[in-house]
mmCIF file of C-alpha atoms in Angstrom:
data_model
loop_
_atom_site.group_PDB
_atom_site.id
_atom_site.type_symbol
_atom_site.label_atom_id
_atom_site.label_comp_id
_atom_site.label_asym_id
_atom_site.label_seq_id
_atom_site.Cartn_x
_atom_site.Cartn_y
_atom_site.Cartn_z
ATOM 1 C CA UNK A 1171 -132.515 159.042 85.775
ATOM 2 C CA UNK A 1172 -130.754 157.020 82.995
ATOM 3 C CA UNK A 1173 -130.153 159.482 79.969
ATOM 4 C CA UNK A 1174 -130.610 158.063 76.464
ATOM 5 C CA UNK A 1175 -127.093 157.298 74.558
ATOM 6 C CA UNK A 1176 -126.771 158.436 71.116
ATOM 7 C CA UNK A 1177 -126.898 154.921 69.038
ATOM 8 C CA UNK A 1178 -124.453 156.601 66.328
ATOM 9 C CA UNK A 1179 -121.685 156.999 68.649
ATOM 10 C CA UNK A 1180 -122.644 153.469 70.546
ATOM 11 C CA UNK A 1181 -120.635 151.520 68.573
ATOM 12 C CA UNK A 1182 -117.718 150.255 68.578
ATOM 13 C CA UNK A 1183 -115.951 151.829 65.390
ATOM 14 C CA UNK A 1184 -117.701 154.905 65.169
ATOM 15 C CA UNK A 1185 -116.976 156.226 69.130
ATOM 16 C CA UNK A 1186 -113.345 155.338 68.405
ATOM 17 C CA UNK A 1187 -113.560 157.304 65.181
ATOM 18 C CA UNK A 1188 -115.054 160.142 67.217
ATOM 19 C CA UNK A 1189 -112.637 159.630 70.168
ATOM 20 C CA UNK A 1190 -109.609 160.016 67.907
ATOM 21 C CA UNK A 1191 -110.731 163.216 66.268
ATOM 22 C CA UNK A 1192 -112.027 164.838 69.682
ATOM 23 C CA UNK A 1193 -107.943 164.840 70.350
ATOM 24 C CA UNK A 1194 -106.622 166.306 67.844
ATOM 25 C CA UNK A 1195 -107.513 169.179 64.932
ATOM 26 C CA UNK A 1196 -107.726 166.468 61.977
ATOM 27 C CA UNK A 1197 -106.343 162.978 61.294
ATOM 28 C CA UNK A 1198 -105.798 160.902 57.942
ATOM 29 C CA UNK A 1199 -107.773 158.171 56.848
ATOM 30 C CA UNK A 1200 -104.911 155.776 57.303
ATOM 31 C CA UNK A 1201 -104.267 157.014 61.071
ATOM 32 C CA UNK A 1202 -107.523 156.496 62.253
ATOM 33 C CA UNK A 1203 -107.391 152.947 60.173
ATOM 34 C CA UNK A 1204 -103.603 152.198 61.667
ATOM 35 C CA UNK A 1205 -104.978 152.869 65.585
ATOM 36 C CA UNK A 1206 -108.453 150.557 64.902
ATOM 37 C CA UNK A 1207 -107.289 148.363 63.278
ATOM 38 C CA UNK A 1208 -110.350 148.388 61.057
ATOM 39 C CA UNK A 1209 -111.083 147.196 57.526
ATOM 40 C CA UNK A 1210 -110.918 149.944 54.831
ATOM 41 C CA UNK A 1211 -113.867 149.189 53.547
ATOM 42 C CA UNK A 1212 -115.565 149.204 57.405
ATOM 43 C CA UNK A 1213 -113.953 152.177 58.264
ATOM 44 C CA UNK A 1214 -115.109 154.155 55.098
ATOM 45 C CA UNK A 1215 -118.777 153.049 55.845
ATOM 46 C CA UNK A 1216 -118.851 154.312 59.363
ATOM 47 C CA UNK A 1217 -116.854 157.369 58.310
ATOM 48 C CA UNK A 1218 -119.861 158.132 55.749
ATOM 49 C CA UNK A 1219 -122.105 157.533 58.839
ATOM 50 C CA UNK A 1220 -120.481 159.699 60.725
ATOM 51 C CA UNK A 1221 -120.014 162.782 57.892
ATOM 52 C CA UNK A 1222 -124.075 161.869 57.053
ATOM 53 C CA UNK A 1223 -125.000 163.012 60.506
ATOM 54 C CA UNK A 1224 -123.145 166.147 60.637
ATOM 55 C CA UNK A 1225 -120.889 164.963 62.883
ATOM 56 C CA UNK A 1226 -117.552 164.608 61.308
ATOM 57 C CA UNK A 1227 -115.813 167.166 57.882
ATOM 58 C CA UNK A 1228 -114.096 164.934 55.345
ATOM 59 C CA UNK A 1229 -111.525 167.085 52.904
ATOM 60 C CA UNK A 1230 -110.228 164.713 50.100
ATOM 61 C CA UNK A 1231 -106.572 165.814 48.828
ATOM 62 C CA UNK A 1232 -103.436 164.515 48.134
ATOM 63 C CA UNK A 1233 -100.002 164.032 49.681
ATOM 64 C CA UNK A 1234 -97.554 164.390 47.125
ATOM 65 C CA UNK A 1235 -98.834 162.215 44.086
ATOM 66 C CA UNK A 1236 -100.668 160.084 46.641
ATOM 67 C CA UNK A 1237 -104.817 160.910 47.407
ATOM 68 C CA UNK A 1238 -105.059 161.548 50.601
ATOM 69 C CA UNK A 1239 -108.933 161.797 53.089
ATOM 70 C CA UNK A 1240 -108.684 163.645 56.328
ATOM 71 C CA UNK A 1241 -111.357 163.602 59.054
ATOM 72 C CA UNK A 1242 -112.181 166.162 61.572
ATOM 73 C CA UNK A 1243 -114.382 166.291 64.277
ATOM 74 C CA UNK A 1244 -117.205 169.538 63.562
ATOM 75 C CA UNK A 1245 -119.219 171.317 66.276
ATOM 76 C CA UNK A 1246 -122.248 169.131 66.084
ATOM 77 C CA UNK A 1247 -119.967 165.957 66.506
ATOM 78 C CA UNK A 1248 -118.127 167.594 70.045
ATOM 79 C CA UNK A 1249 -121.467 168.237 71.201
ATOM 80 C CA UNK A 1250 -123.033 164.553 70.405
ATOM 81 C CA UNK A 1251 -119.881 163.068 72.696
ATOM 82 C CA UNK A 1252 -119.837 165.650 75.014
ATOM 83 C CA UNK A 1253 -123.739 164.692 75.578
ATOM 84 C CA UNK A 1254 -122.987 161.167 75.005
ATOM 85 C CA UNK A 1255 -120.074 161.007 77.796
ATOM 86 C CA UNK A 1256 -122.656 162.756 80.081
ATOM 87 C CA UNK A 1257 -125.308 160.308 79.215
ATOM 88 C CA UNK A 1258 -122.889 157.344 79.995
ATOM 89 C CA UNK A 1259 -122.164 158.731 83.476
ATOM 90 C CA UNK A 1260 -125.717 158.733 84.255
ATOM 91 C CA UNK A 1261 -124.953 155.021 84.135
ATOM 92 C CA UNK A 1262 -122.044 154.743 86.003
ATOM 93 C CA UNK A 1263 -123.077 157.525 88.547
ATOM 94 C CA UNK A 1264 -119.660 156.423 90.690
ATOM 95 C CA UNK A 1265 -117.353 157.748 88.558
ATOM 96 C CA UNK B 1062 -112.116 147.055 65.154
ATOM 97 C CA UNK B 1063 -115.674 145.956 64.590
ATOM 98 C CA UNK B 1064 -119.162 147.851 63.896
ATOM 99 C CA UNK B 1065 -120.454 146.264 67.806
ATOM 100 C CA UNK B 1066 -122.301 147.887 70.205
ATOM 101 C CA UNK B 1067 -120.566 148.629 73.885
ATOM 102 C CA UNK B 1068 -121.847 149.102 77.459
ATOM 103 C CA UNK B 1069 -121.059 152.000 79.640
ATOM 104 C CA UNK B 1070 -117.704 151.043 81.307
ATOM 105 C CA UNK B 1071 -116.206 149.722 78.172
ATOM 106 C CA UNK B 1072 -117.102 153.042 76.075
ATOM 107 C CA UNK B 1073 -115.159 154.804 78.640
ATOM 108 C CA UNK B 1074 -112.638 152.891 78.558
ATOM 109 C CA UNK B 1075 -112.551 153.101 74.670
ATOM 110 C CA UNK B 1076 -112.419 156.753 74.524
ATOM 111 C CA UNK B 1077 -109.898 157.366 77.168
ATOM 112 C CA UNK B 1078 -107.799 154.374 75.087
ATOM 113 C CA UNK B 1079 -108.252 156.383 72.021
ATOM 114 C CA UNK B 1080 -107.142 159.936 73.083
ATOM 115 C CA UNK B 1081 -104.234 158.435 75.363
ATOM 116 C CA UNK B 1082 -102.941 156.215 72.010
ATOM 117 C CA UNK B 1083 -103.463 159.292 69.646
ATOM 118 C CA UNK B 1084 -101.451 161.810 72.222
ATOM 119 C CA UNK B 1085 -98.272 159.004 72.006
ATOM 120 C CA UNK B 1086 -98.180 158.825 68.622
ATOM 121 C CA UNK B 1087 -98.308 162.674 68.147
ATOM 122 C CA UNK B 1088 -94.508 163.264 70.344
ATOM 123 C CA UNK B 1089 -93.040 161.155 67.937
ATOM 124 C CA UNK B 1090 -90.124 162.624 66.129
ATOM 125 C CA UNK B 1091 -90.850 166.079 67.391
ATOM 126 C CA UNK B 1092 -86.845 166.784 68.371
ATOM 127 C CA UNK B 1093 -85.758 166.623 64.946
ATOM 128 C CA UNK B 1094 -86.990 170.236 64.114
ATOM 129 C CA UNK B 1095 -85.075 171.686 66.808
ATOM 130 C CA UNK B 1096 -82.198 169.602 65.957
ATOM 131 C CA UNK B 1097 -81.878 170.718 62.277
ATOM 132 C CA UNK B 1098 -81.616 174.482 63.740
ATOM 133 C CA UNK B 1099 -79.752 173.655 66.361
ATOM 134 C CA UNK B 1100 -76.631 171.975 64.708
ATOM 135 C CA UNK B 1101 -77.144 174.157 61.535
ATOM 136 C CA UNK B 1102 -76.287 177.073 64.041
ATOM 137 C CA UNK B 1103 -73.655 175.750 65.670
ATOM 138 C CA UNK B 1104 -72.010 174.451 62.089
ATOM 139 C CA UNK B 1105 -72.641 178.131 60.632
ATOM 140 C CA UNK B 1106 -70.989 180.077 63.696
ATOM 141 C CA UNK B 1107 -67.966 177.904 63.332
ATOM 142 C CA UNK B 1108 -67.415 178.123 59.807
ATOM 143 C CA UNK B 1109 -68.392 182.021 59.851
ATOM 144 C CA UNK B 1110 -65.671 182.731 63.181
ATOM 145 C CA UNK B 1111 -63.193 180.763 61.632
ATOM 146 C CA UNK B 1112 -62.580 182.493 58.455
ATOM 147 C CA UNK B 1113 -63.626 185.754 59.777
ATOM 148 C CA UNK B 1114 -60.845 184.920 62.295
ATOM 149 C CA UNK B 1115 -58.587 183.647 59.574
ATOM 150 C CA UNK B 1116 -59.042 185.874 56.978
ATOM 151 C CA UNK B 1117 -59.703 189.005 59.277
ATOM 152 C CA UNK B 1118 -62.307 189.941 56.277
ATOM 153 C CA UNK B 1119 -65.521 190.967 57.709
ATOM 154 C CA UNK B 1120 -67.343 190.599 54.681
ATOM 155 C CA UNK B 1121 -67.516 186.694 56.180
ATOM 156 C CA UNK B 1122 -69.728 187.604 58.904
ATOM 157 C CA UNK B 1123 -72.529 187.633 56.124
ATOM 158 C CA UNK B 1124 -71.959 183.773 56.283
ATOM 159 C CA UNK B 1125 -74.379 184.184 59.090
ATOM 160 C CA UNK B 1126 -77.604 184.523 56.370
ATOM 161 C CA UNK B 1127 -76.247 181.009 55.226
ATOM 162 C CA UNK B 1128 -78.097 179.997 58.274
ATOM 163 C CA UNK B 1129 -81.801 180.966 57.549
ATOM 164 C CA UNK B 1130 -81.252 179.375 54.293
ATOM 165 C CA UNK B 1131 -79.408 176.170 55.297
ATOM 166 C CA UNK B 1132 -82.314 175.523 58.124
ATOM 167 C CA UNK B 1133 -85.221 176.263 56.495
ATOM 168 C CA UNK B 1134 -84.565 174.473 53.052
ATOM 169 C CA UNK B 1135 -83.823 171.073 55.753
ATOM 170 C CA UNK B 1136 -86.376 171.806 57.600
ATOM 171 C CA UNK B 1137 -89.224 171.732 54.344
ATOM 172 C CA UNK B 1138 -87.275 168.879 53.471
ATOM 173 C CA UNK B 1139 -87.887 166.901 56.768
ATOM 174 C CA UNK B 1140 -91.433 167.994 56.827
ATOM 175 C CA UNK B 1141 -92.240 167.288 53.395
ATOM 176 C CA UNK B 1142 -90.554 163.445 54.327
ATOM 177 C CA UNK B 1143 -91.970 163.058 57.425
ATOM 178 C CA UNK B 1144 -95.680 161.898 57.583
ATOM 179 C CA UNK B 1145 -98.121 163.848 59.819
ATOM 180 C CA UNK B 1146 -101.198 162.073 59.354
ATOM 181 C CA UNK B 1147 -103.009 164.105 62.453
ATOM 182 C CA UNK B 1148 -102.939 167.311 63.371
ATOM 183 C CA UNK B 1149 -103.598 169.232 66.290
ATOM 184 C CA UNK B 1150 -104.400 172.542 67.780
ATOM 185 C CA UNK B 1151 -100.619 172.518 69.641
ATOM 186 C CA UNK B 1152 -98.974 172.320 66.046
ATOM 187 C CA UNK B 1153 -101.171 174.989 64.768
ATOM 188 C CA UNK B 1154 -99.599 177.407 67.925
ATOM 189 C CA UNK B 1155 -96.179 176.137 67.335
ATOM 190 C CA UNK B 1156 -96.058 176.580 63.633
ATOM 191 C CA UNK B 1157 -97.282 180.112 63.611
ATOM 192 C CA UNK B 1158 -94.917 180.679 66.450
ATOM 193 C CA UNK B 1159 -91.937 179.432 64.859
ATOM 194 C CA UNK B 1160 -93.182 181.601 61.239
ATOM 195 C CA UNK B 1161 -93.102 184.483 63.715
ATOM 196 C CA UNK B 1162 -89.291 184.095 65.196
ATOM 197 C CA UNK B 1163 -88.185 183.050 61.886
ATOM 198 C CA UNK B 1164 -89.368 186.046 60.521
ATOM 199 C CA UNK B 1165 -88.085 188.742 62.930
ATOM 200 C CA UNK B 1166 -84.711 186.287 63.538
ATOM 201 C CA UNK B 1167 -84.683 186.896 59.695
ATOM 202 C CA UNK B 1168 -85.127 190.530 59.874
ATOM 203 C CA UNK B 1169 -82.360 191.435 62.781
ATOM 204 C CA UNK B 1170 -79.330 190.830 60.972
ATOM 205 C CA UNK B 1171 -80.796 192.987 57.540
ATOM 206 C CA UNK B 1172 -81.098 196.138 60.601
ATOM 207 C CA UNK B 1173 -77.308 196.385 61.074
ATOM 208 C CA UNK B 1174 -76.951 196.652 57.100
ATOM 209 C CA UNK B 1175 -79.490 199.262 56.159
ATOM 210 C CA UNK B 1176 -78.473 200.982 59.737
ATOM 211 C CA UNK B 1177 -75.161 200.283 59.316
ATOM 212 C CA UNK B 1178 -74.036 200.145 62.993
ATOM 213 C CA UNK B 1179 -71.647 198.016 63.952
ATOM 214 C CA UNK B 1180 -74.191 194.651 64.459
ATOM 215 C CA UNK B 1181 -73.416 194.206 68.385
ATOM 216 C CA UNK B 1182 -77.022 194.251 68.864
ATOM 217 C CA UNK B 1183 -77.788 191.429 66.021
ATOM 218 C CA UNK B 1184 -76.236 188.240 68.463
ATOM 219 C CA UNK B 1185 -78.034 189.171 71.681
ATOM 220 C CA UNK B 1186 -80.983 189.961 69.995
ATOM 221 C CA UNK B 1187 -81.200 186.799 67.673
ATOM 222 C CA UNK B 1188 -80.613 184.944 70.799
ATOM 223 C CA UNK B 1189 -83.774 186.424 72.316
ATOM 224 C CA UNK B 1190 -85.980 186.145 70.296
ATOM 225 C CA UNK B 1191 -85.049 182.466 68.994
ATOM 226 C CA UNK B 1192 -85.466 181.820 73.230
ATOM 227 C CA UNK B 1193 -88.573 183.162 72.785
ATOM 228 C CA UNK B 1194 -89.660 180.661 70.198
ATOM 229 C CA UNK B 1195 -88.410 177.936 72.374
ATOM 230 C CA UNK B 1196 -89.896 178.902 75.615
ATOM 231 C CA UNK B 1197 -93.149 179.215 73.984
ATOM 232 C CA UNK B 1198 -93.014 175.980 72.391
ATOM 233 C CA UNK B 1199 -91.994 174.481 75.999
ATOM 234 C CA UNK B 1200 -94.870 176.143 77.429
ATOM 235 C CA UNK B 1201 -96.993 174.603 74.613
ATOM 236 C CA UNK B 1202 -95.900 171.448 74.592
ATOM 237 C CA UNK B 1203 -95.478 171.285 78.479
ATOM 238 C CA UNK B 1204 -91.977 170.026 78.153
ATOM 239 C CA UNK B 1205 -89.707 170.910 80.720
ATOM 240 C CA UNK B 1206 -86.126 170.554 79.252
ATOM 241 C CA UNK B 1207 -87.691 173.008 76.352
ATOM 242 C CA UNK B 1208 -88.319 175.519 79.339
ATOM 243 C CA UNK B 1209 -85.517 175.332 81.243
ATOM 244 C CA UNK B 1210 -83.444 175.273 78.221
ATOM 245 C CA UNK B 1211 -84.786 178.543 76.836
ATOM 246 C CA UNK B 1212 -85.216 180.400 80.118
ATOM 247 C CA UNK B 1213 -81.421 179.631 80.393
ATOM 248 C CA UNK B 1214 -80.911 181.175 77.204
ATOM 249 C CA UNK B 1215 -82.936 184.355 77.704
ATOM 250 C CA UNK B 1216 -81.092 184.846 80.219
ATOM 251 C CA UNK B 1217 -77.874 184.398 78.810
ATOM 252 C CA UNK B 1218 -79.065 186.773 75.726
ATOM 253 C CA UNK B 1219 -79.545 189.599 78.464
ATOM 254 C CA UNK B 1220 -75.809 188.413 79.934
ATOM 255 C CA UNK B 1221 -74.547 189.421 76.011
ATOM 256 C CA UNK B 1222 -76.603 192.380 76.184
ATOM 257 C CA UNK B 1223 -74.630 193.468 79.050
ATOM 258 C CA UNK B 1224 -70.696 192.289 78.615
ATOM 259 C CA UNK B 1225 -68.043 193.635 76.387
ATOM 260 C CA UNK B 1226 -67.166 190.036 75.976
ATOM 261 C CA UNK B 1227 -64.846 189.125 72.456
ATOM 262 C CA UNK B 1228 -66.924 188.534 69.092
ATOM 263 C CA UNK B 1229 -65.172 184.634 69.366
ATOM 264 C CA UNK B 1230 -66.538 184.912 73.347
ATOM 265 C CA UNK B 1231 -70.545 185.789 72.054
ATOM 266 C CA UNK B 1232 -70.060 183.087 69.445
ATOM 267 C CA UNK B 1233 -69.171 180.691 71.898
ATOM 268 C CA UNK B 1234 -71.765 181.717 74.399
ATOM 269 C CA UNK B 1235 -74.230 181.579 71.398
ATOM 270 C CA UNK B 1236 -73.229 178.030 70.691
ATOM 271 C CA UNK B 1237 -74.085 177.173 74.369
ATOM 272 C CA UNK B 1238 -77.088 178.751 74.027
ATOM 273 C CA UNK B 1239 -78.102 176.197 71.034
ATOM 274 C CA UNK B 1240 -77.025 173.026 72.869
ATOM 275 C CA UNK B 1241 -78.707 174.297 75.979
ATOM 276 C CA UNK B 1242 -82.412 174.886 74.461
ATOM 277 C CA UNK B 1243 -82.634 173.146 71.348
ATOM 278 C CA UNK B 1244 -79.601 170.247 70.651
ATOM 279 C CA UNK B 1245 -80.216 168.586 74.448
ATOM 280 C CA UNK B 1246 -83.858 168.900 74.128
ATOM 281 C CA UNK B 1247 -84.064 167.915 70.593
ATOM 282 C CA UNK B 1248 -82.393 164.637 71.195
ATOM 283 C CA UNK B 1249 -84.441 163.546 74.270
ATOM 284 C CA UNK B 1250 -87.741 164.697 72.988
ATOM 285 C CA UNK B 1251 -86.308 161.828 70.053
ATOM 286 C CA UNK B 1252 -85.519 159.381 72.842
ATOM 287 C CA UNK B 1253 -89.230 159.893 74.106
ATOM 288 C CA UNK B 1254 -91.048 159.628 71.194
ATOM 289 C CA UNK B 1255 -89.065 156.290 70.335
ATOM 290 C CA UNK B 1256 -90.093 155.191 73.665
ATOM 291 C CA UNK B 1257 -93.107 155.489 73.568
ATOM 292 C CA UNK B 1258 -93.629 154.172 70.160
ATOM 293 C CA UNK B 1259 -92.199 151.124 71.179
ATOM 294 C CA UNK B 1260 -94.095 150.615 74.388
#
């Protein structure tokens, strides 16, 4: 039986988001941006998305004299693409 | 990157993309740390033997604490520099390690001072415990060279522990130590990162 996929994470720019920060503790803004390749202005809407949902932490700073946003992945986020990774191989039961 | 939806196979294949591209990006540059110590070392044991050995003037062996201060103040320099726009669990493990050693590698040589013994403990024992560091962070990291490097010096530390070798004879074996676990391993964790940052 085909479980039902999360339509926040089934997109594009928002599982990569996701992807990126299941990795790693917390990345900047301009990491995530620099391995996406996404618009700034994209990026920041999906991030919103994202932070809306409970899914992602933002903590706005700054790096030197420079401001600085870093993302990391919360709880409820690991859980939505640990579900949503078990959802997708409901799909593709051969892998 | 655009705001589309995905089907099954290429979702999987866009999360295992991300995590593999975030993991290269993260080894780059990571030798440099353990180069700054390591040549600091070495440059501060030959300055310190040679005009102990010169002079005959023990009062140079303190030239030894010019080593804490010469590594760390390059060290915040490089990391203040050097941009570290992710970070992860490993460098959370490392860092505390590394506050750890430097702490109780700090702490040694002040022992001989307010015990005043004769310091033949303070060589071996820095050596152990900055093996330590490095075999942990080997461990961590799952880097071989970084293992093999500072099981060789652990060993070697227990070799000093043992001998009646020369003062200029520990230094030397002390050096070694350095080039084994942190200047050899320091260089090609370099030449990996720049690998795979241009592949």
């Amino acid at each position: 039986m085909f479980k039902e996929l999360d339509p926040l994470l089934h997109s594009e720019l928002r599982l990569a988001i996701v992807s990126i920060l299941a990795g790693v503790e917390s990345a900047d803004f301009s990491y995530i941006k620099g391995i996406t390749k996404a618009t700034s202005g994209n990026l920041s809407v999906q991030i919103d998305k994202l932070e809306k949902v409970g899914y992602i932490s933002i903590t706005k700073g700054f790096k030197g004299k420079v401001p600085n946003t870093s993302c990391a992945l919360t709880e409820t986020g690991k859980d939505a693409l640990s579900k949503y990774i078990e959802a997708l191989r409901s799909f593709l039961p051969n892998i | 990157m655009e705001d589309k939806q995905l089907n099954s196979t290429e979702s999987l294949e866009l999360i295992q993309r991300m995590i593999t591209q975030t993991r290269t990006n993260m080894e780059q540059g990571s030798g440099t740390i353990f180069l700054i110590w390591g040549y600091t070392t070495i440059l501060v044991a030959i300055v310190t033997n040679l005009l102990v050995y010169y002079t005959q003037n023990p009062y140079f062996f303190w030239g030894w604490f010019a080593n804490p201060v010469i590594g760390w103040s390059a060290m915040n320099l490089y990391l203040r520099k050097r941009e570290k726009p992710v970070r992860t669990f490993v460098d959370r493990v490392i860092s505390i390690t590394w506050v750890v050693i430097g702490i109780a590698a700090a702490l040694v040589p002040l022992m001989q001072f307010i015990k005043s013994s004769t310091g033949a403990f303070v060589i071996p024992t820095e050596a152990l415990i900055l093996s330590i560091g490095v075999l942990i962070t080997g461990a961590v990291i799952r880097f071989t060279q970084l293992i093999v490097g500072g099981g060789i010096s652990m060993i070697l530390s227990f070799v000093l522990y043992t001998t009646n070798l020369t003062y200029i004879n520990v230094t030397i074996v002390f050096m070694a130590m350095f080039i084994v676990s942190m200047i050899i391993p320091g260089h090609i964790l370099n030449y990996r990162g720049k690998r795979c940052s241009k592949s």
